[in-house]
PDB file of C-alpha atoms in Angstrom:
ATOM      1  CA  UNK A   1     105.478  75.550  84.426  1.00 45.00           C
ATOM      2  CA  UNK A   2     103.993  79.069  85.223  1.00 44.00           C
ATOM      3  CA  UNK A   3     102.862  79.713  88.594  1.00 45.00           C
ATOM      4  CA  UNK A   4      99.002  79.697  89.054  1.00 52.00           C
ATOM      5  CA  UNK A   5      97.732  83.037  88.752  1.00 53.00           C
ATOM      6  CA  UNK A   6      96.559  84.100  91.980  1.00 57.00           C
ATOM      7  CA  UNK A   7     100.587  83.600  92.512  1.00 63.00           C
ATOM      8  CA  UNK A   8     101.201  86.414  89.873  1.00 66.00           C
ATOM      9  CA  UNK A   9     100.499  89.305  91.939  1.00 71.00           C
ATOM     10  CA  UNK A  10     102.720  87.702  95.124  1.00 71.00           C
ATOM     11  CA  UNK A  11     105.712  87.041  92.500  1.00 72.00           C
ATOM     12  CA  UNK A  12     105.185  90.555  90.874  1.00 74.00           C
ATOM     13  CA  UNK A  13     105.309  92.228  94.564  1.00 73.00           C
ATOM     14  CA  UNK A  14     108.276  90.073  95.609  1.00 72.00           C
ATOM     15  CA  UNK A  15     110.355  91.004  92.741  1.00 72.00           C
ATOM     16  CA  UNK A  16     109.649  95.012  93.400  1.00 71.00           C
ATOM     17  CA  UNK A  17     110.537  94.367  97.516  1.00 67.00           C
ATOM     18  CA  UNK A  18     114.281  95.655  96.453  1.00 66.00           C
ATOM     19  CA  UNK A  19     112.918  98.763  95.130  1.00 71.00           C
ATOM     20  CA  UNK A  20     109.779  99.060  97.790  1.00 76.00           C
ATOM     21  CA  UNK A  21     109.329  97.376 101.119  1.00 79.00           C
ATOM     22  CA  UNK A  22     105.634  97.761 100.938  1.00 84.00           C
ATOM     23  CA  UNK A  23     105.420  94.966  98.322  1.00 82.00           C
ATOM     24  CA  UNK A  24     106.909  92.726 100.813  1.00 83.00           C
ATOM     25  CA  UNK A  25     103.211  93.318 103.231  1.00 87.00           C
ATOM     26  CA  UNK A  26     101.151  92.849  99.535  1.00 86.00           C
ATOM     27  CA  UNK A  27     102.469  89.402  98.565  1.00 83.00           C
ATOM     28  CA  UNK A  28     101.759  88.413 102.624  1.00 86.00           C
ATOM     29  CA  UNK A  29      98.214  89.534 102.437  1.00 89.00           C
ATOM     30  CA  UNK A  30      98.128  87.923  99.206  1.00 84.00           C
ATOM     31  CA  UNK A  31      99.275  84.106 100.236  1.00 84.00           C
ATOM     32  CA  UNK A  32      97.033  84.711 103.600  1.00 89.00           C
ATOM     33  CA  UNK A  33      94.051  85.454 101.154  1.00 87.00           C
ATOM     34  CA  UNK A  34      94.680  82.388  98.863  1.00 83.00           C
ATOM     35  CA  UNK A  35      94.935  80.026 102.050  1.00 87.00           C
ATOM     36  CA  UNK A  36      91.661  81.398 103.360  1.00 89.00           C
ATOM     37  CA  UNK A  37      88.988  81.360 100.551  1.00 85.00           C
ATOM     38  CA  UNK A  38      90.659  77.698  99.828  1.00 84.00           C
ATOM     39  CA  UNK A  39      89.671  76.560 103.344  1.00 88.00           C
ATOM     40  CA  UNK A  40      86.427  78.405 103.570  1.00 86.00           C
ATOM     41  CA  UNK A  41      85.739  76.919  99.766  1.00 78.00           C
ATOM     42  CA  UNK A  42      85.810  73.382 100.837  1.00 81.00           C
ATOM     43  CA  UNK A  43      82.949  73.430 102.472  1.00 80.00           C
ATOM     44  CA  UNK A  44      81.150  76.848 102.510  1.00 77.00           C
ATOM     45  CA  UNK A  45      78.652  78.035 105.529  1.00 79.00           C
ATOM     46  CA  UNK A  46      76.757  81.060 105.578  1.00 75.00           C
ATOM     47  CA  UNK A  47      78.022  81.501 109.594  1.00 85.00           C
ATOM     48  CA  UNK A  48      80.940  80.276 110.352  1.00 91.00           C
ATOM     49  CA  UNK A  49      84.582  81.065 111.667  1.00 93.00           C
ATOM     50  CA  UNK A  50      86.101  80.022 107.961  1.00 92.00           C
ATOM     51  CA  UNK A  51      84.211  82.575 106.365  1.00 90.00           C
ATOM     52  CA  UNK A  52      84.752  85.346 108.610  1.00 93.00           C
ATOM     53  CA  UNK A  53      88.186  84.948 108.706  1.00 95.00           C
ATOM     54  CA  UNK A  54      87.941  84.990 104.752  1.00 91.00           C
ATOM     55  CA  UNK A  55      86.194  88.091 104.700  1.00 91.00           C
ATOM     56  CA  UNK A  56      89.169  90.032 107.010  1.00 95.00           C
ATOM     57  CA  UNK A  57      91.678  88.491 104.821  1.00 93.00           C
ATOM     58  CA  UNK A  58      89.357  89.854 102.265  1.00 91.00           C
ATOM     59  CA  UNK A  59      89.200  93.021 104.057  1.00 94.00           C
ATOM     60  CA  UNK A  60      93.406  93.258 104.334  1.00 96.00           C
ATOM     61  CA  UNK A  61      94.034  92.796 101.423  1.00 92.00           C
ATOM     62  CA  UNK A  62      91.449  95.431  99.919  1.00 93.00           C
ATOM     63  CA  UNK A  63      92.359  97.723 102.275  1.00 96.00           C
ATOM     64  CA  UNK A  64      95.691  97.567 101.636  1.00 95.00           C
ATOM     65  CA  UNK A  65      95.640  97.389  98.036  1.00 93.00           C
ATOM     66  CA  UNK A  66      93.777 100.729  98.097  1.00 95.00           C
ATOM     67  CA  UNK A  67      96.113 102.963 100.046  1.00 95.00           C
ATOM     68  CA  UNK A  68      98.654 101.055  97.318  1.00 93.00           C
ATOM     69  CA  UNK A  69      96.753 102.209  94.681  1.00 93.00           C
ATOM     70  CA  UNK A  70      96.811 106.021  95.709  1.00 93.00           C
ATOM     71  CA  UNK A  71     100.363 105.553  96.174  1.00 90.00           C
ATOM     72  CA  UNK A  72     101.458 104.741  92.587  1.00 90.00           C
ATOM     73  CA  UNK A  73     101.000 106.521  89.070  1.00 90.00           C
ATOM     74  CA  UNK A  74      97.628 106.948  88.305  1.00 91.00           C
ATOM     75  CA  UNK A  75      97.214 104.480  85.521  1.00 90.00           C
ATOM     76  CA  UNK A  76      97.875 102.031  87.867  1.00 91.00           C
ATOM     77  CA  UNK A  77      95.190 103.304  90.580  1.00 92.00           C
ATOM     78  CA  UNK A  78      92.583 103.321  88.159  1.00 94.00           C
ATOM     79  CA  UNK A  79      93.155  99.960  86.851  1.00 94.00           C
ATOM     80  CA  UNK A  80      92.720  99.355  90.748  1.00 95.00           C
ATOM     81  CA  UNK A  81      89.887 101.184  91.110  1.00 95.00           C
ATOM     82  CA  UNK A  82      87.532 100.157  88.101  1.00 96.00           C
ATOM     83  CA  UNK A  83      88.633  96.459  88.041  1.00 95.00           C
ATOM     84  CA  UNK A  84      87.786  96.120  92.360  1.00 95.00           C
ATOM     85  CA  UNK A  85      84.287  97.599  91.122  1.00 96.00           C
ATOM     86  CA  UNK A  86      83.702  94.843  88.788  1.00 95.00           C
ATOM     87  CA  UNK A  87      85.257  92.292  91.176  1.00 94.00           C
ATOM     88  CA  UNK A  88      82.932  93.656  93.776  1.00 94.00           C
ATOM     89  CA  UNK A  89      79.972  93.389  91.921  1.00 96.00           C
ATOM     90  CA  UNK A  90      80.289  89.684  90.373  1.00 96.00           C
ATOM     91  CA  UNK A  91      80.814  88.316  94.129  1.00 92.00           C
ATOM     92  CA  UNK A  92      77.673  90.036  95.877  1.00 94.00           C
ATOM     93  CA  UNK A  93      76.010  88.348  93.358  1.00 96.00           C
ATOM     94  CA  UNK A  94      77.619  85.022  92.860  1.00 94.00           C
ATOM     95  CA  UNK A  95      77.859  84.563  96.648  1.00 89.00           C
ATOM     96  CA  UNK A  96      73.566  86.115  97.189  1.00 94.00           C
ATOM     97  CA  UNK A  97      73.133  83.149  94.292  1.00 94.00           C
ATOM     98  CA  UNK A  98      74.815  80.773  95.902  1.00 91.00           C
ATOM     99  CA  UNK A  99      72.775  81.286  99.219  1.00 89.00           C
ATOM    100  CA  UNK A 100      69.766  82.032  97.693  1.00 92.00           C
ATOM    101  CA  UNK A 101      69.668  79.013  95.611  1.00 92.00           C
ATOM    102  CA  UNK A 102      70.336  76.823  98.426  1.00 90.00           C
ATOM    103  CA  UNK A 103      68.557  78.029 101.011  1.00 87.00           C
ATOM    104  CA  UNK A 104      65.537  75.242 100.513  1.00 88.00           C
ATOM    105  CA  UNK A 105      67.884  72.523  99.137  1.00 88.00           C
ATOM    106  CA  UNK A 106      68.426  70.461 101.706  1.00 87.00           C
ATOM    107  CA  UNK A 107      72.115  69.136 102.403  1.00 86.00           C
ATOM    108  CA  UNK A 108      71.761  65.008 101.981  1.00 85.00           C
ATOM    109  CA  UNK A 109      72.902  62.406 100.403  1.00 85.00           C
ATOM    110  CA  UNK A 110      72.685  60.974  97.239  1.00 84.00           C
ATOM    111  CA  UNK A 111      70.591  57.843  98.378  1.00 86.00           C
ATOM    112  CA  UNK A 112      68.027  60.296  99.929  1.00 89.00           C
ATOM    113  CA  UNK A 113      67.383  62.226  97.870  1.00 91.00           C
ATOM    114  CA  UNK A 114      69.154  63.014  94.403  1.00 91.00           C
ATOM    115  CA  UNK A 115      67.551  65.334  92.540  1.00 92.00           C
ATOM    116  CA  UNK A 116      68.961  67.947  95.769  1.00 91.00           C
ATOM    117  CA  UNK A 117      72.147  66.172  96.059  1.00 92.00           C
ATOM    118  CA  UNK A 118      73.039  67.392  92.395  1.00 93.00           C
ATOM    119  CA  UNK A 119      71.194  70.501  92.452  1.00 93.00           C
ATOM    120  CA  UNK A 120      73.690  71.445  95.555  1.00 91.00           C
ATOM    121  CA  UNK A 121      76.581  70.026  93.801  1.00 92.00           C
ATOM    122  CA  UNK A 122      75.690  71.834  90.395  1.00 94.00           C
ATOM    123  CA  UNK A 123      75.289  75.174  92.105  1.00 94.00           C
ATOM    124  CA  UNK A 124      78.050  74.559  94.209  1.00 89.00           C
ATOM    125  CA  UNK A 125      80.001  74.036  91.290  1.00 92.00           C
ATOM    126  CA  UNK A 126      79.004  77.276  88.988  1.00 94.00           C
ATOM    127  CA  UNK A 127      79.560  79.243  92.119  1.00 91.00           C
ATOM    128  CA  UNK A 128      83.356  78.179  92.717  1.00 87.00           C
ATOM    129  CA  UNK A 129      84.072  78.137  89.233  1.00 90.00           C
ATOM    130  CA  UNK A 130      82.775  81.817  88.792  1.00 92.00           C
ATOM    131  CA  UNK A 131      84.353  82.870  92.098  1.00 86.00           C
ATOM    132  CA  UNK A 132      87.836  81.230  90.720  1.00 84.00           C
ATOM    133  CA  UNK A 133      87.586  83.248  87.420  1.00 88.00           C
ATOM    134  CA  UNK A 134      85.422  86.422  88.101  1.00 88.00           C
ATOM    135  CA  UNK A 135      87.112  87.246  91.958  1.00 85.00           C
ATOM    136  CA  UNK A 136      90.367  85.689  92.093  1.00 83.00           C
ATOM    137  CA  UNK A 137      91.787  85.555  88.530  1.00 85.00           C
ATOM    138  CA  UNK A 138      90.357  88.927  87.771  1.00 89.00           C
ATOM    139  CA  UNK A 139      91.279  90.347  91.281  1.00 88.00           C
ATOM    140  CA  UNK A 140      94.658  89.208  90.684  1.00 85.00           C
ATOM    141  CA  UNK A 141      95.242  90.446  87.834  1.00 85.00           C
ATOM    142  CA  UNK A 142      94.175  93.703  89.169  1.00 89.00           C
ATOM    143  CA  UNK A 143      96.622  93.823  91.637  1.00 87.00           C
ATOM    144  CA  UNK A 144      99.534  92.461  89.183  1.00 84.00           C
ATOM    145  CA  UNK A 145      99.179  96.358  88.010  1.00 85.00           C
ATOM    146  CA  UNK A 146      99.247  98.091  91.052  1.00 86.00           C
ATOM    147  CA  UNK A 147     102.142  95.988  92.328  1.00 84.00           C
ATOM    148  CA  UNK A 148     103.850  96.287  89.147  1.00 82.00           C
ATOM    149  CA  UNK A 149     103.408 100.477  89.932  1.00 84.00           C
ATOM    150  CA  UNK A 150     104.985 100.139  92.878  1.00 80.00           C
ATOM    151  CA  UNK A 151     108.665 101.461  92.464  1.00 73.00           C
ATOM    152  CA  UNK A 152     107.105 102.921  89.261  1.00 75.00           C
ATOM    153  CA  UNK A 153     108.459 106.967  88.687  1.00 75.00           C
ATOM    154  CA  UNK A 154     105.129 108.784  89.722  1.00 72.00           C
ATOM    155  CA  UNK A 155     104.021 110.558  86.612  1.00 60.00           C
TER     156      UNK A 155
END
């Protein structure tokens, strides 16, 4: 059974330690990341310590993923640098949905009041789903290529 994909760019960095230490640091960052969004994803506040530490995990691994990316071939970089655009773009706006369509929806239960109960769960579950697929699956991949590059010949 194949690993789940946000697993691809820690195995892909693992297997090119021997040839580059740096991927060692990349699949770290990676399996803090994945452990972060999970626990700020079960049950998502606007202000709160689980989201903040998501966003520096967030903020590591981007971070370091650039300076990768400038440090590899250049059709590696790019791949970095357009796909983290799109990335960027579809989670400011899943995440300013996600908020803004909850904002007046009151958090209760089903026996109170359920036409809010599944208008929270509904939202709640088109955001995840989109974050899963359109941030993590597509940021993964992303970095697949620029940990592949690493240990690449420059050129």
């Amino acid at each position: 059974r194949p690993p789940p994909p946000p697993a691809v760019p820690i195995t892909i960095s693992l297997g090119r330690a021997a040839k580059d230490a740096r991927a060692v640091t990349f699949a770290i960052l990676g399996c803090v990341l994945i452990a972060t969004s999970v626990v700020h994803w079960r049950e998502p506040r606007w202000s709160s310590a689980r989201r903040v530490i998501d966003y520096l995990a967030v903020l590591a691994c981007l971070t370091y993923g650039t300076y990768l990316s400038t440090t590899v071939p250049t059709r590696f970089g790019q791949i970095w640098w357009t796909g983290m655009s799109f990335v960027a773009a579809v989670f400011i706006l899943n995440e300013s949905a996600f908020y803004l369509e909850l904002r007046d929806v009151p958090n209760v239960p089903e026996a109170v009041d359920a036409k809010a109960f599944w208008t929270r769960r509904r939202v709640y579950a088109r955001t995840v789903r989109t974050h899963f697929f359109c941030v993590h699956l597509a940021a993964s991949f992303i970095a697949s290529f620029v940990a592949y590059g690493l240990g690449a010949p420059m050129g």
